[in-house]
C-alpha cells in the first residue's frame, strides 16, 4: 500500500519564536502587558481567569487560547480559587499571518499538545528548530479553525514587502496589482481575505505604525 500527496510550494511566511514557557500561576496572579512589539499566544491547560484587551473582558478556562498583538495593551488575571496553569509563546511573524491572529480568544483543546511540547523544548540541543516547527503546527490549527487558506501564490508576501519598503511614497493599489499582473479587484479580494483589511487600509495602518515608532 502506498499513500502520498503533493504539496504546493506556498513559500510559508516567516515565523520567529523568541520566548516560550509554562507557568503554574499563584492565586490572583496578574500581568499588565504594556504595548510591545511581539505577538503572544497563551494556552490554558487548567484553571480559570480573566483576560482583558481593548476594553473587552473574557473569562477563560481549560482549552482556551488568548492572543495579544504588538501595540496592544492587555491584562490577565488568574482566579484566586482556581488559578491558571498555562503555557505561552512570544514571537514575531510576517504581516501575511496577522489575519490569523485577529481573534482575541480561541478554544481548541488539541493545541495543548503543541504548547506542552514547546514549553518542554528548553533542554533540546536544537530547541530553535523544534519550537519553530511546533509554532508552524499551531498556525496550521489557527488556519483550519478560521478557514483561512494559504497565501495565494506568494502575491500577498510581495505586496506587503512592496508597501513596507515604499510606505513613505505615493503608493497606488492599482500599481501594485499591475506589478504582479493581477486584476485589481482580484488582488484586493485576496489581500483583504488574508489580512483582514483592504490594501489601502493596510497602507494607512502601516504608515501610522511607523509614525508612532
mmCIF file of C-alpha atoms in Angstrom:
data_model
loop_
_atom_site.group_PDB
_atom_site.id
_atom_site.type_symbol
_atom_site.label_atom_id
_atom_site.label_comp_id
_atom_site.label_asym_id
_atom_site.label_seq_id
_atom_site.Cartn_x
_atom_site.Cartn_y
_atom_site.Cartn_z
ATOM 1 C CA UNK A 1 0.000 0.000 0.000
ATOM 2 C CA UNK A 2 1.298 3.435 -0.979
ATOM 3 C CA UNK A 3 -0.136 6.690 0.327
ATOM 4 C CA UNK A 4 1.278 10.007 -0.761
ATOM 5 C CA UNK A 5 0.241 13.552 -1.523
ATOM 6 C CA UNK A 6 1.764 16.515 -3.330
ATOM 7 C CA UNK A 7 2.431 19.789 -1.530
ATOM 8 C CA UNK A 8 2.196 23.146 -3.235
ATOM 9 C CA UNK A 9 5.170 25.473 -2.885
ATOM 10 C CA UNK A 10 3.387 28.239 -0.998
ATOM 11 C CA UNK A 11 6.541 29.847 0.449
ATOM 12 C CA UNK A 12 5.383 29.839 4.070
ATOM 13 C CA UNK A 13 5.565 33.250 5.775
ATOM 14 C CA UNK A 14 8.309 33.867 8.299
ATOM 15 C CA UNK A 15 7.760 32.883 11.947
ATOM 16 C CA UNK A 16 10.421 33.628 14.580
ATOM 17 C CA UNK A 17 9.759 32.347 18.128
ATOM 18 C CA UNK A 18 11.508 34.336 20.853
ATOM 19 C CA UNK A 19 10.339 33.124 24.269
ATOM 20 C CA UNK A 20 8.185 30.232 25.390
ATOM 21 C CA UNK A 21 7.460 28.745 28.760
ATOM 22 C CA UNK A 22 4.908 27.415 31.192
ATOM 23 C CA UNK A 23 3.629 28.837 34.461
ATOM 24 C CA UNK A 24 1.525 27.445 37.269
ATOM 25 C CA UNK A 25 0.077 30.709 38.490
ATOM 26 C CA UNK A 26 -0.305 31.522 42.175
ATOM 27 C CA UNK A 27 -3.810 32.644 43.227
ATOM 28 C CA UNK A 28 -4.645 36.047 41.780
ATOM 29 C CA UNK A 29 -1.577 36.163 39.515
ATOM 30 C CA UNK A 30 -1.816 39.389 37.463
ATOM 31 C CA UNK A 31 0.078 40.784 34.474
ATOM 32 C CA UNK A 32 -0.376 44.228 32.962
ATOM 33 C CA UNK A 33 1.073 43.823 29.468
ATOM 34 C CA UNK A 34 2.038 47.177 28.054
ATOM 35 C CA UNK A 35 2.302 47.712 24.306
ATOM 36 C CA UNK A 36 5.151 45.578 22.956
ATOM 37 C CA UNK A 37 6.481 44.685 19.522
ATOM 38 C CA UNK A 38 5.849 40.936 19.734
ATOM 39 C CA UNK A 39 2.871 38.621 19.430
ATOM 40 C CA UNK A 40 1.919 36.372 22.337
ATOM 41 C CA UNK A 41 -0.361 33.335 22.438
ATOM 42 C CA UNK A 42 -1.231 31.721 25.772
ATOM 43 C CA UNK A 43 -2.841 28.304 26.139
ATOM 44 C CA UNK A 44 -4.667 27.347 29.349
ATOM 45 C CA UNK A 45 -4.200 23.749 30.494
ATOM 46 C CA UNK A 46 -6.386 24.150 33.553
ATOM 47 C CA UNK A 47 -7.825 26.769 35.879
ATOM 48 C CA UNK A 48 -9.799 29.935 35.235
ATOM 49 C CA UNK A 49 -9.062 33.637 34.974
ATOM 50 C CA UNK A 50 -9.778 36.864 33.132
ATOM 51 C CA UNK A 51 -8.191 38.339 30.009
ATOM 52 C CA UNK A 52 -8.915 41.986 29.154
ATOM 53 C CA UNK A 53 -7.921 43.505 25.799
ATOM 54 C CA UNK A 54 -9.165 46.655 24.092
ATOM 55 C CA UNK A 55 -11.638 47.157 26.915
ATOM 56 C CA UNK A 56 -13.275 43.755 26.409
ATOM 57 C CA UNK A 57 -13.150 41.208 29.258
ATOM 58 C CA UNK A 58 -13.040 37.454 28.647
ATOM 59 C CA UNK A 59 -13.377 34.745 31.306
ATOM 60 C CA UNK A 60 -11.119 31.868 30.219
ATOM 61 C CA UNK A 61 -10.782 28.218 31.143
ATOM 62 C CA UNK A 62 -9.048 24.994 30.090
ATOM 63 C CA UNK A 63 -8.592 24.662 26.327
ATOM 64 C CA UNK A 64 -8.760 28.414 25.656
ATOM 65 C CA UNK A 65 -6.057 30.415 23.891
ATOM 66 C CA UNK A 66 -5.739 34.174 24.233
ATOM 67 C CA UNK A 67 -3.792 36.393 21.853
ATOM 68 C CA UNK A 68 -2.098 39.765 22.314
ATOM 69 C CA UNK A 69 -0.531 41.672 19.426
ATOM 70 C CA UNK A 70 2.093 44.428 19.030
ATOM 71 C CA UNK A 71 0.942 47.829 20.206
ATOM 72 C CA UNK A 72 -1.946 46.439 22.264
ATOM 73 C CA UNK A 73 -2.466 46.860 25.978
ATOM 74 C CA UNK A 74 -3.824 43.784 27.753
ATOM 75 C CA UNK A 75 -4.130 42.433 31.273
ATOM 76 C CA UNK A 76 -4.617 38.895 32.525
ATOM 77 C CA UNK A 77 -5.501 37.733 35.984
ATOM 78 C CA UNK A 78 -5.672 34.187 37.336
ATOM 79 C CA UNK A 79 -8.522 33.174 39.592
ATOM 80 C CA UNK A 80 -7.956 33.202 43.359
ATOM 81 C CA UNK A 81 -9.859 29.931 43.771
ATOM 82 C CA UNK A 82 -8.668 28.021 40.690
ATOM 83 C CA UNK A 83 -5.587 29.745 39.192
ATOM 84 C CA UNK A 84 -4.314 29.018 35.705
ATOM 85 C CA UNK A 85 -1.714 26.542 34.572
ATOM 86 C CA UNK A 86 -0.757 27.954 31.177
ATOM 87 C CA UNK A 87 1.955 27.932 28.539
ATOM 88 C CA UNK A 88 2.817 30.750 26.171
ATOM 89 C CA UNK A 89 4.925 31.591 23.153
ATOM 90 C CA UNK A 90 6.185 35.034 22.171
ATOM 91 C CA UNK A 91 7.191 35.566 18.536
ATOM 92 C CA UNK A 92 7.476 37.872 15.558
ATOM 93 C CA UNK A 93 5.934 36.995 12.222
ATOM 94 C CA UNK A 94 5.352 38.132 8.660
ATOM 95 C CA UNK A 95 2.475 40.508 8.041
ATOM 96 C CA UNK A 96 0.628 37.873 5.999
ATOM 97 C CA UNK A 97 -0.159 35.983 9.219
ATOM 98 C CA UNK A 98 -1.888 38.838 11.015
ATOM 99 C CA UNK A 99 -5.362 37.767 9.902
ATOM 100 C CA UNK A 100 -4.881 34.508 11.824
ATOM 101 C CA UNK A 101 -4.083 36.496 14.971
ATOM 102 C CA UNK A 102 -7.115 38.779 14.796
ATOM 103 C CA UNK A 103 -9.338 36.923 17.337
ATOM 104 C CA UNK A 104 -8.761 37.792 20.996
ATOM 105 C CA UNK A 105 -9.735 34.300 22.181
ATOM 106 C CA UNK A 106 -9.983 30.861 20.563
ATOM 107 C CA UNK A 107 -10.913 27.481 22.021
ATOM 108 C CA UNK A 108 -9.128 24.336 20.846
ATOM 109 C CA UNK A 109 -8.036 21.654 23.333
ATOM 110 C CA UNK A 110 -5.966 19.963 20.592
ATOM 111 C CA UNK A 111 -3.495 22.858 20.740
ATOM 112 C CA UNK A 112 -2.492 21.804 24.247
ATOM 113 C CA UNK A 113 -0.141 19.123 22.893
ATOM 114 C CA UNK A 114 1.768 21.706 20.863
ATOM 115 C CA UNK A 115 2.143 24.121 23.775
ATOM 116 C CA UNK A 116 3.225 21.316 26.094
ATOM 117 C CA UNK A 117 5.966 20.293 23.660
ATOM 118 C CA UNK A 118 7.120 23.878 23.139
ATOM 119 C CA UNK A 119 7.340 24.514 26.864
ATOM 120 C CA UNK A 120 9.447 21.378 27.364
ATOM 121 C CA UNK A 121 11.869 22.048 24.494
ATOM 122 C CA UNK A 122 14.286 24.174 26.524
ATOM 123 C CA UNK A 123 16.829 21.381 27.055
ATOM 124 C CA UNK A 124 16.888 20.212 23.429
ATOM 125 C CA UNK A 125 20.160 20.910 21.528
ATOM 126 C CA UNK A 126 18.190 22.259 18.565
ATOM 127 C CA UNK A 127 15.376 23.917 20.506
ATOM 128 C CA UNK A 128 15.052 26.775 17.998
ATOM 129 C CA UNK A 129 14.230 24.290 15.231
ATOM 130 C CA UNK A 130 11.850 22.346 17.463
ATOM 131 C CA UNK A 131 9.904 25.391 18.655
ATOM 132 C CA UNK A 132 9.715 26.916 15.159
ATOM 133 C CA UNK A 133 8.291 23.674 13.783
ATOM 134 C CA UNK A 134 5.744 23.498 16.586
ATOM 135 C CA UNK A 135 4.778 27.115 16.023
ATOM 136 C CA UNK A 136 4.020 26.322 12.385
ATOM 137 C CA UNK A 137 1.857 23.430 13.614
ATOM 138 C CA UNK A 138 -0.012 25.875 15.825
ATOM 139 C CA UNK A 139 -0.629 28.185 12.874
ATOM 140 C CA UNK A 140 -1.939 25.214 10.915
ATOM 141 C CA UNK A 141 -4.569 24.784 13.641
ATOM 142 C CA UNK A 142 -5.378 28.509 13.591
ATOM 143 C CA UNK A 143 -5.802 28.443 9.795
ATOM 144 C CA UNK A 144 -8.138 25.429 9.946
ATOM 145 C CA UNK A 145 -10.213 26.955 12.757
ATOM 146 C CA UNK A 146 -10.712 30.200 10.854
ATOM 147 C CA UNK A 147 -10.923 28.607 7.391
ATOM 148 C CA UNK A 148 -8.196 30.863 6.016
ATOM 149 C CA UNK A 149 -6.295 29.333 3.072
ATOM 150 C CA UNK A 150 -2.528 29.685 2.467
ATOM 151 C CA UNK A 151 -1.207 32.822 0.820
ATOM 152 C CA UNK A 152 -2.174 32.793 -2.879
ATOM 153 C CA UNK A 153 0.969 32.076 -4.912
ATOM 154 C CA UNK A 154 3.095 34.492 -2.908
ATOM 155 C CA UNK A 155 1.171 37.521 -4.150
ATOM 156 C CA UNK A 156 0.425 38.793 -0.695
ATOM 157 C CA UNK A 157 4.011 38.479 0.502
ATOM 158 C CA UNK A 158 5.266 40.510 -2.454
ATOM 159 C CA UNK A 159 2.582 43.166 -1.961
ATOM 160 C CA UNK A 160 3.316 43.574 1.742
ATOM 161 C CA UNK A 161 7.063 43.791 1.111
ATOM 162 C CA UNK A 162 6.500 46.485 -1.506
ATOM 163 C CA UNK A 163 4.223 48.515 0.782
ATOM 164 C CA UNK A 164 6.621 48.318 3.731
ATOM 165 C CA UNK A 165 9.585 49.346 1.552
ATOM 166 C CA UNK A 166 7.738 52.263 -0.075
ATOM 167 C CA UNK A 167 5.236 53.410 2.545
ATOM 168 C CA UNK A 168 6.648 56.954 2.561
ATOM 169 C CA UNK A 169 5.890 57.340 -1.157
ATOM 170 C CA UNK A 170 2.605 57.796 -3.029
ATOM 171 C CA UNK A 171 1.525 54.150 -3.392
ATOM 172 C CA UNK A 172 -1.280 53.254 -5.765
ATOM 173 C CA UNK A 173 -3.075 49.949 -5.231
ATOM 174 C CA UNK A 174 -3.593 49.593 -8.978
ATOM 175 C CA UNK A 175 0.182 49.894 -9.477
ATOM 176 C CA UNK A 176 0.861 47.056 -7.025
ATOM 177 C CA UNK A 177 -1.691 44.845 -8.811
ATOM 178 C CA UNK A 178 -0.138 45.692 -12.198
ATOM 179 C CA UNK A 179 3.351 44.753 -10.970
ATOM 180 C CA UNK A 180 2.064 41.266 -10.201
ATOM 181 C CA UNK A 181 -0.018 41.012 -13.384
ATOM 182 C CA UNK A 182 -3.228 40.718 -11.365
ATOM 183 C CA UNK A 183 -6.646 42.215 -11.819
ATOM 184 C CA UNK A 184 -7.068 44.992 -9.237
ATOM 185 C CA UNK A 185 -10.348 43.595 -7.892
ATOM 186 C CA UNK A 186 -8.922 40.085 -7.525
ATOM 187 C CA UNK A 187 -5.805 41.418 -5.819
ATOM 188 C CA UNK A 188 -7.914 43.413 -3.336
ATOM 189 C CA UNK A 189 -10.063 40.349 -2.545
ATOM 190 C CA UNK A 190 -7.011 38.169 -1.892
ATOM 191 C CA UNK A 191 -5.378 40.850 0.240
ATOM 192 C CA UNK A 192 -8.447 41.519 2.379
ATOM 193 C CA UNK A 193 -9.178 37.810 2.867
ATOM 194 C CA UNK A 194 -5.687 37.220 4.245
ATOM 195 C CA UNK A 195 -5.031 40.483 6.079
ATOM 196 C CA UNK A 196 -8.496 41.376 7.311
ATOM 197 C CA UNK A 197 -8.242 44.812 5.687
ATOM 198 C CA UNK A 198 -8.013 46.299 2.202
ATOM 199 C CA UNK A 199 -4.632 47.215 0.655
ATOM 200 C CA UNK A 200 -5.363 50.912 1.125
ATOM 201 C CA UNK A 201 -6.291 50.362 4.781
ATOM 202 C CA UNK A 202 -3.062 48.434 5.294
ATOM 203 C CA UNK A 203 -1.020 51.252 3.743
ATOM 204 C CA UNK A 204 -2.604 53.783 6.115
ATOM 205 C CA UNK A 205 -2.225 51.455 9.108
ATOM 206 C CA UNK A 206 1.443 50.780 8.365
ATOM 207 C CA UNK A 207 2.204 54.492 7.960
ATOM 208 C CA UNK A 208 0.599 55.241 11.329
ATOM 209 C CA UNK A 209 2.531 52.375 12.933
ATOM 210 C CA UNK A 210 5.827 53.732 11.592
ATOM 211 C CA UNK A 211 4.942 57.262 12.704
ATOM 212 C CA UNK A 212 4.314 56.003 16.266
ATOM 213 C CA UNK A 213 7.697 54.269 16.325
#
